[in-house]
CSV table of C-alpha atoms in Angstrom, one decimal:
chain,number,residue,atom,x,y,z
A,1,MET,CA,0.0,0.0,0.0
A,2,SER,CA,1.6,3.3,-1.1
A,3,PRO,CA,1.6,6.2,1.4
A,4,LEU,CA,-0.9,8.9,0.9
A,5,PRO,CA,0.3,12.4,0.1
A,6,HIS,CA,0.7,15.1,2.8
A,7,LEU,CA,-2.6,16.9,3.3
A,8,PRO,CA,-3.1,20.5,4.2
A,9,SER,CA,-3.9,21.3,7.8
A,10,GLU,CA,-7.4,22.5,7.1
A,11,VAL,CA,-8.2,19.2,5.3
A,12,VAL,CA,-6.9,17.1,8.2
A,13,SER,CA,-8.8,19.3,10.7
A,14,ASP,CA,-12.0,18.7,8.8
A,15,LEU,CA,-11.4,14.9,8.6
A,16,VAL,CA,-10.6,14.6,12.3
A,17,LEU,CA,-13.5,16.7,13.3
A,18,ARG,CA,-15.8,14.6,11.2
A,19,ALA,CA,-14.4,11.5,12.9
A,20,LEU,CA,-15.1,13.0,16.3
A,21,ARG,CA,-18.7,13.7,15.4
A,22,LEU,CA,-19.4,10.0,14.7
A,23,GLU,CA,-21.6,8.2,17.1
A,24,ALA,CA,-19.1,5.5,17.8
A,25,PRO,CA,-17.2,4.4,21.0
A,26,ILE,CA,-14.3,6.6,22.1
A,27,CYS,CA,-11.8,3.8,21.3
A,28,ASN,CA,-12.9,3.7,17.7
A,29,ILE,CA,-12.8,7.5,17.4
A,30,SER,CA,-9.3,7.6,18.9
A,31,ALA,CA,-8.2,4.9,16.4
A,32,VAL,CA,-9.5,7.0,13.5
A,33,CYS,CA,-7.7,10.0,14.7
A,34,ARG,CA,-4.4,8.2,15.4
A,35,PHE,CA,-4.6,6.7,11.9
A,36,TRP,CA,-5.0,10.0,10.2
A,37,HIS,CA,-2.2,11.5,12.4
A,38,SER,CA,0.2,8.7,11.5
A,39,ILE,CA,-0.4,9.6,7.9
A,40,VAL,CA,-0.1,13.3,7.8
A,41,VAL,CA,1.9,14.1,11.0
A,42,ASN,CA,-0.2,17.2,11.8
A,43,ASN,CA,0.0,19.1,15.1
A,44,LEU,CA,-3.6,20.1,15.1
A,45,ALA,CA,-4.6,16.5,14.5
A,46,GLU,CA,-2.5,15.4,17.4
A,47,ALA,CA,-4.0,18.1,19.6
A,48,LEU,CA,-7.5,17.0,18.7
A,49,ILE,CA,-6.6,13.3,19.4
A,50,LEU,CA,-5.2,14.2,22.8
A,51,ARG,CA,-8.3,16.4,23.6
A,52,ASN,CA,-10.5,13.4,22.9
A,53,GLN,CA,-8.6,11.5,25.6
A,54,GLY,CA,-8.8,13.9,28.5
A,55,ASP,CA,-9.5,17.4,29.8
A,56,MET,CA,-7.5,20.2,28.2
A,57,VAL,CA,-5.3,21.1,31.2
A,58,SER,CA,-4.1,17.6,31.8
A,59,VAL,CA,-3.4,17.1,28.1
A,60,LEU,CA,-1.7,20.4,27.9
A,61,ARG,CA,0.5,19.5,30.8
A,62,ARG,CA,1.6,16.3,29.0
A,63,ALA,CA,2.3,18.2,25.8
A,64,LEU,CA,4.5,20.7,27.7
A,65,LYS,CA,6.3,17.9,29.6
A,66,HIS,CA,7.3,16.3,26.3
A,67,ARG,CA,8.1,19.8,24.9
A,68,LYS,CA,5.6,19.5,22.1
A,69,LEU,CA,5.0,23.2,21.9
A,70,GLU,CA,3.3,23.2,18.5
A,71,VAL,CA,0.8,20.7,19.8
A,72,ALA,CA,0.3,22.8,23.0
A,73,LEU,CA,-0.3,25.9,20.8
A,74,ALA,CA,-2.9,24.0,18.8
A,75,LEU,CA,-4.6,22.9,22.1
A,76,VAL,CA,-4.8,26.4,23.6
A,77,SER,CA,-6.1,27.9,20.3
A,78,ARG,CA,-9.4,26.1,20.9
A,79,PRO,CA,-10.4,26.2,24.6
A,80,GLY,CA,-13.6,24.4,25.2
A,81,SER,CA,-14.9,26.7,28.0
A,82,LEU,CA,-14.0,29.8,29.9
A,83,GLU,CA,-13.1,27.7,33.0
A,84,GLU,CA,-10.9,25.5,30.9
A,85,SER,CA,-9.2,28.5,29.4
A,86,ASP,CA,-8.5,30.1,32.8
A,87,GLU,CA,-7.1,26.9,34.2
A,88,ALA,CA,-4.8,26.5,31.2
A,89,LEU,CA,-3.6,30.1,31.6
A,90,VAL,CA,-2.5,29.3,35.2
A,91,LEU,CA,-0.5,26.3,33.9
A,92,VAL,CA,1.3,28.2,31.1
A,93,ALA,CA,2.0,31.1,33.4
A,94,GLU,CA,3.6,28.7,35.9
A,95,THR,CA,5.7,27.2,33.2
A,96,GLY,CA,6.6,30.5,31.6
A,97,HIS,CA,5.2,30.0,28.1
A,98,SER,CA,4.4,33.5,27.1
A,99,ASP,CA,3.2,32.6,23.5
A,100,LEU,CA,0.7,30.2,24.9
A,101,ALA,CA,-0.5,32.7,27.5
A,102,ARG,CA,-1.0,35.3,24.8
A,103,CYS,CA,-2.9,32.8,22.6
A,104,LEU,CA,-5.2,31.9,25.5
A,105,MET,CA,-6.0,35.6,26.3
A,106,HIS,CA,-6.7,36.4,22.6
A,107,ALA,CA,-8.7,33.3,21.8
A,108,PRO,CA,-11.7,34.2,19.6
A,109,GLN,CA,-14.0,32.2,22.0
A,110,HIS,CA,-13.6,31.6,25.7
A,111,ALA,CA,-10.6,33.9,26.0
A,112,ALA,CA,-8.8,33.6,29.4
A,113,SER,CA,-8.8,36.5,31.8
A,114,ALA,CA,-5.4,37.7,33.0
A,115,ASP,CA,-6.9,38.2,36.5
A,116,CYS,CA,-8.5,34.7,36.6
A,117,GLN,CA,-8.8,32.9,39.8
A,118,ASN,CA,-8.1,36.0,41.8
A,119,GLY,CA,-4.7,36.5,40.2
A,120,LEU,CA,-3.4,32.9,40.6
A,121,ALA,CA,-1.7,33.0,37.1
A,122,LEU,CA,0.2,36.1,38.1
A,123,ALA,CA,1.3,34.5,41.4
A,124,CYS,CA,2.5,31.4,39.7
A,125,ALA,CA,4.4,33.4,37.1
A,126,ALA,CA,6.0,35.6,39.8
A,127,GLU,CA,7.0,32.6,41.9
A,128,ASN,CA,9.0,31.1,39.0
A,129,GLY,CA,10.5,34.4,37.8
A,130,HIS,CA,8.8,34.5,34.4
A,131,ILE,CA,9.0,38.3,33.9
A,132,VAL,CA,7.7,38.2,30.3
A,133,VAL,CA,4.5,36.4,31.4
A,134,VAL,CA,4.2,38.7,34.5
A,135,ARG,CA,4.3,41.8,32.3
A,136,LEU,CA,1.9,40.2,29.8
A,137,LEU,CA,-0.6,39.6,32.6
A,138,LEU,CA,-0.2,43.1,34.1
A,139,ASP,CA,-0.6,44.8,30.7
A,140,ALA,CA,-3.5,42.8,29.4
A,141,PRO,CA,-5.9,45.2,27.6
A,142,GLN,CA,-8.9,43.6,29.2
A,143,HIS,CA,-9.2,42.3,32.8
A,144,PRO,CA,-5.5,42.8,33.6
A,145,ALA,CA,-4.0,41.0,36.6
A,146,ARG,CA,-3.5,43.2,39.7
A,147,ALA,CA,0.0,43.3,41.1
A,148,ASN,CA,-1.5,43.3,44.6
A,149,CYS,CA,-3.6,40.2,44.0
A,150,LEU,CA,-4.2,37.7,46.7
A,151,VAL,CA,-3.3,40.4,49.2
A,152,GLY,CA,0.3,40.4,48.0
A,153,GLU,CA,1.0,36.7,47.4
A,154,ALA,CA,2.6,37.3,44.0
A,155,LEU,CA,5.1,39.6,45.6
A,156,ALA,CA,5.8,37.2,48.5
A,157,ARG,CA,6.5,34.3,46.1
A,158,ALA,CA,8.8,36.4,43.9
A,159,ALA,CA,10.7,37.7,47.0
A,160,PHE,CA,11.1,34.2,48.4
A,161,ASN,CA,12.9,33.1,45.2
A,162,CYS,CA,14.8,36.3,44.7
A,163,HIS,CA,13.3,37.3,41.4
A,164,MET,CA,14.3,40.9,41.6
A,165,GLU,CA,13.0,41.9,38.2
A,166,VAL,CA,9.5,40.5,39.1
A,167,VAL,CA,9.6,42.2,42.5
A,168,LEU,CA,10.3,45.6,40.9
A,169,ALA,CA,7.6,45.1,38.3
A,170,LEU,CA,5.0,44.3,40.9
A,171,LEU,CA,6.0,47.2,43.1
A,172,ASP,CA,6.1,49.7,40.2
A,173,ALA,CA,2.9,48.6,38.5
A,174,PRO,CA,1.0,51.8,37.4
A,175,GLN,CA,-2.3,50.5,38.8
A,176,HIS,CA,-3.0,48.3,41.8
A,177,ALA,CA,0.7,48.1,42.6
A,178,ALA,CA,1.8,45.5,45.1
A,179,HIS,CA,2.4,46.7,48.7
A,180,ALA,CA,5.8,45.9,50.2
A,181,ASP,CA,4.1,45.6,53.5
A,182,GLY,CA,1.3,43.4,52.2
A,183,LEU,CA,0.2,40.4,54.3
A,184,GLY,CA,1.8,42.1,57.3
A,185,GLY,CA,5.2,42.1,55.6
A,186,MET,CA,5.3,38.5,54.5
A,187,ALA,CA,7.4,39.4,51.4
A,188,LEU,CA,10.1,40.7,53.7
A,189,VAL,CA,10.0,37.5,55.7
A,190,CYS,CA,10.2,35.4,52.6
A,191,ALA,CA,13.2,37.4,51.3
A,192,ALA,CA,14.9,37.3,54.7
A,193,VAL,CA,14.5,33.6,55.3
A,194,ASN,CA,16.6,32.9,52.2
A,195,GLY,CA,19.1,35.6,52.7
A,196,HIS,CA,18.1,37.8,49.7
A,197,THR,CA,19.7,41.0,51.0
A,198,GLU,CA,19.0,43.2,48.0
A,199,VAL,CA,15.3,42.2,47.9
A,200,VAL,CA,15.1,43.0,51.6
A,201,ARG,CA,16.5,46.5,50.9
A,202,VAL,CA,14.1,47.1,48.0
A,203,LEU,CA,11.1,46.2,50.2
A,204,LEU,CA,12.3,48.3,53.1
A,205,ASP,CA,13.0,51.3,50.8
A,206,ALA,CA,9.8,51.1,48.8
A,207,PRO,CA,8.5,54.7,48.3
A,208,GLN,CA,5.0,53.8,49.3
A,209,ASN,CA,3.8,51.1,51.7
A,210,ALA,CA,7.3,50.1,52.6
A,211,ALA,CA,7.8,47.0,54.7
A,212,HIS,CA,8.7,47.4,58.3
A,213,ALA,CA,11.9,45.6,59.5
A,214,ASP,CA,10.1,44.7,62.7
A,215,CYS,CA,7.0,43.3,61.0
A,216,LEU,CA,5.2,40.4,62.4
A,217,ASP,CA,6.9,40.7,65.7
A,218,GLY,CA,10.4,40.4,64.2
A,219,MET,CA,9.7,37.3,62.2
A,220,ALA,CA,12.1,38.4,59.4
A,221,LEU,CA,14.9,38.9,61.9
A,222,VAL,CA,14.2,35.6,63.6
A,223,HIS,CA,14.5,33.5,60.4
A,224,ALA,CA,17.4,35.5,59.0
A,225,ALA,CA,19.3,34.8,62.3
A,226,GLU,CA,18.2,31.2,62.3
A,227,ASN,CA,19.8,30.7,58.8
A,228,GLY,CA,22.9,32.7,59.5
A,229,HIS,CA,22.2,35.5,57.0
A,230,MET,CA,24.4,38.1,58.6
A,231,GLU,CA,23.9,40.8,56.0
A,232,VAL,CA,20.1,40.6,56.2
A,233,VAL,CA,20.3,40.7,60.0
A,234,ARG,CA,22.4,43.8,59.8
A,235,VAL,CA,20.0,45.5,57.4
A,236,LEU,CA,17.0,44.7,59.6
A,237,LEU,CA,18.7,45.9,62.8
A,238,ASP,CA,20.0,49.1,61.1
A,239,ALA,CA,16.8,50.1,59.4
A,240,PRO,CA,16.2,53.9,59.8
A,241,GLN,CA,12.6,53.4,60.6
A,242,HIS,CA,10.8,50.5,62.4
A,243,ALA,CA,14.1,48.7,63.0
A,244,ALA,CA,13.9,45.1,64.1
A,245,HIS,CA,14.5,44.5,67.8
A,246,ALA,CA,17.3,42.0,68.6
A,247,ASP,CA,15.4,40.9,71.6
A,248,CYS,CA,12.1,40.3,69.8
A,249,GLN,CA,10.0,37.3,70.8
A,250,ASP,CA,11.9,37.0,74.1
A,251,GLY,CA,15.2,36.4,72.4
A,252,ARG,CA,14.0,33.8,69.8
A,253,ALA,CA,16.4,35.2,67.1
A,254,LEU,CA,19.4,34.7,69.5
A,255,ILE,CA,18.3,31.2,70.5
A,256,TYR,CA,18.0,30.1,66.9
A,257,ALA,CA,21.3,31.6,65.9
A,258,ALA,CA,23.0,30.0,68.9
A,259,GLU,CA,21.4,26.6,68.2
A,260,ASN,CA,22.8,26.6,64.6
A,261,GLY,CA,26.3,27.9,65.6
A,262,HIS,CA,26.1,31.3,63.8
A,263,THR,CA,28.7,33.1,66.0
A,264,GLU,CA,28.8,36.4,64.1
A,265,VAL,CA,25.0,36.7,64.2
A,266,VAL,CA,24.9,35.9,67.9
A,267,HIS,CA,27.5,38.6,68.5
A,268,MET,CA,25.5,41.1,66.4
A,269,LEU,CA,22.3,40.5,68.3
A,270,LEU,CA,24.1,40.8,71.7
A,271,ASP,CA,25.8,44.0,70.6
A,272,ALA,CA,22.8,45.8,69.1
A,273,PRO,CA,22.8,49.4,70.3
A,274,GLN,CA,19.1,49.3,71.1
A,275,HIS,CA,16.9,46.4,72.3
A,276,ALA,CA,19.9,44.1,72.4
A,277,ALA,CA,19.3,40.4,73.0
A,278,HIS,CA,19.9,39.1,76.5
A,279,ALA,CA,22.4,36.3,76.7
A,280,GLY,CA,20.3,34.7,79.5
A,281,CYS,CA,16.9,35.0,77.8
A,282,GLN,CA,14.4,32.3,78.4
A,283,ASP,CA,16.4,31.0,81.4
A,284,GLY,CA,19.6,30.5,79.5
A,285,LYS,CA,18.1,28.6,76.6
A,286,ALA,CA,20.5,30.1,74.0
A,287,LEU,CA,23.5,28.8,76.1
A,288,LEU,CA,21.8,25.4,76.5
A,289,VAL,CA,21.1,24.8,72.8
A,290,ALA,CA,24.6,26.0,71.8
A,291,ALA,CA,26.2,23.6,74.2
A,292,LYS,CA,24.0,20.8,73.0
A,293,GLY,CA,25.1,21.5,69.4
A,294,GLY,CA,28.8,21.6,70.3
A,295,HIS,CA,29.1,25.3,69.3
A,296,ILE,CA,32.0,26.2,71.6
A,297,GLU,CA,32.6,29.7,70.3
A,298,VAL,CA,28.9,30.6,70.8
A,299,VAL,CA,29.0,29.1,74.3
A,300,CYS,CA,32.0,31.2,75.2
A,301,LEU,CA,30.5,34.3,73.7
A,302,LEU,CA,27.2,33.9,75.6
A,303,GLN,CA,29.1,33.3,78.9
A,304,ASP,CA,31.1,36.5,78.3
A,305,TYR,CA,27.9,38.5,78.0
A,306,GLN,CA,26.3,36.8,81.0
A,307,ASP,CA,29.2,37.8,83.3
């Protein structure tokens, strides 16, 4: 049997769509589609075959996993419903495929909204540092995403992963800009816990709604000290306004730093010019955990400050 000639996309599309309209079992329909696809090797045909086997988002995820971007593009060009389109937008925003996101938002029917699911697409793009997708969502001509969506979750996710360009884009959005102090300062805590000093500075220096170094009862300082991020600790303690207190939470920052053997951080907390941590806080717990961990330098330092 000689192979059939390559057929134009529109012909294949018509043939596959006719096959899908047949009142036959799914297995037979899939077989028809696979047969035609094996002959013409057409991306739209493959997309239609896959759509016949599952919901759009799960199929799209499989196509992206196997890097079949042309198949993915064919899938998103024909969303079956608005809900399906919005769910697909969240997925492509998370994976950073700006072309697919643009296609979904400009679909002739069931176009996705950039602000869908309260801004989840923006939060997912921000978390993974996909600045092109972030800007695409913020600049959408209709229903643009809000940079302060989900009470600032997009900013917190970007700060956690040190995506500086995304952080700046969210803070500088011309409308509904993210607040550096959103969620009580959670973005600052997220940056501090991972030692992202420059992000911490940007959040503290924001011209409007700046984060407070002592937010959430010093949580940023506590976690920065716990992980030994000395520069972040210094920035938080030296903030010109709302500086963190070294003795916050009854010396919790000191105890965590001592427990993990961060000698320089311990010294910094004990030497703070204001609200210095007390070496004997919580009945000497810092000394106890330092000794238990074998951190001799920390033990000696704490003993010097207790004398």
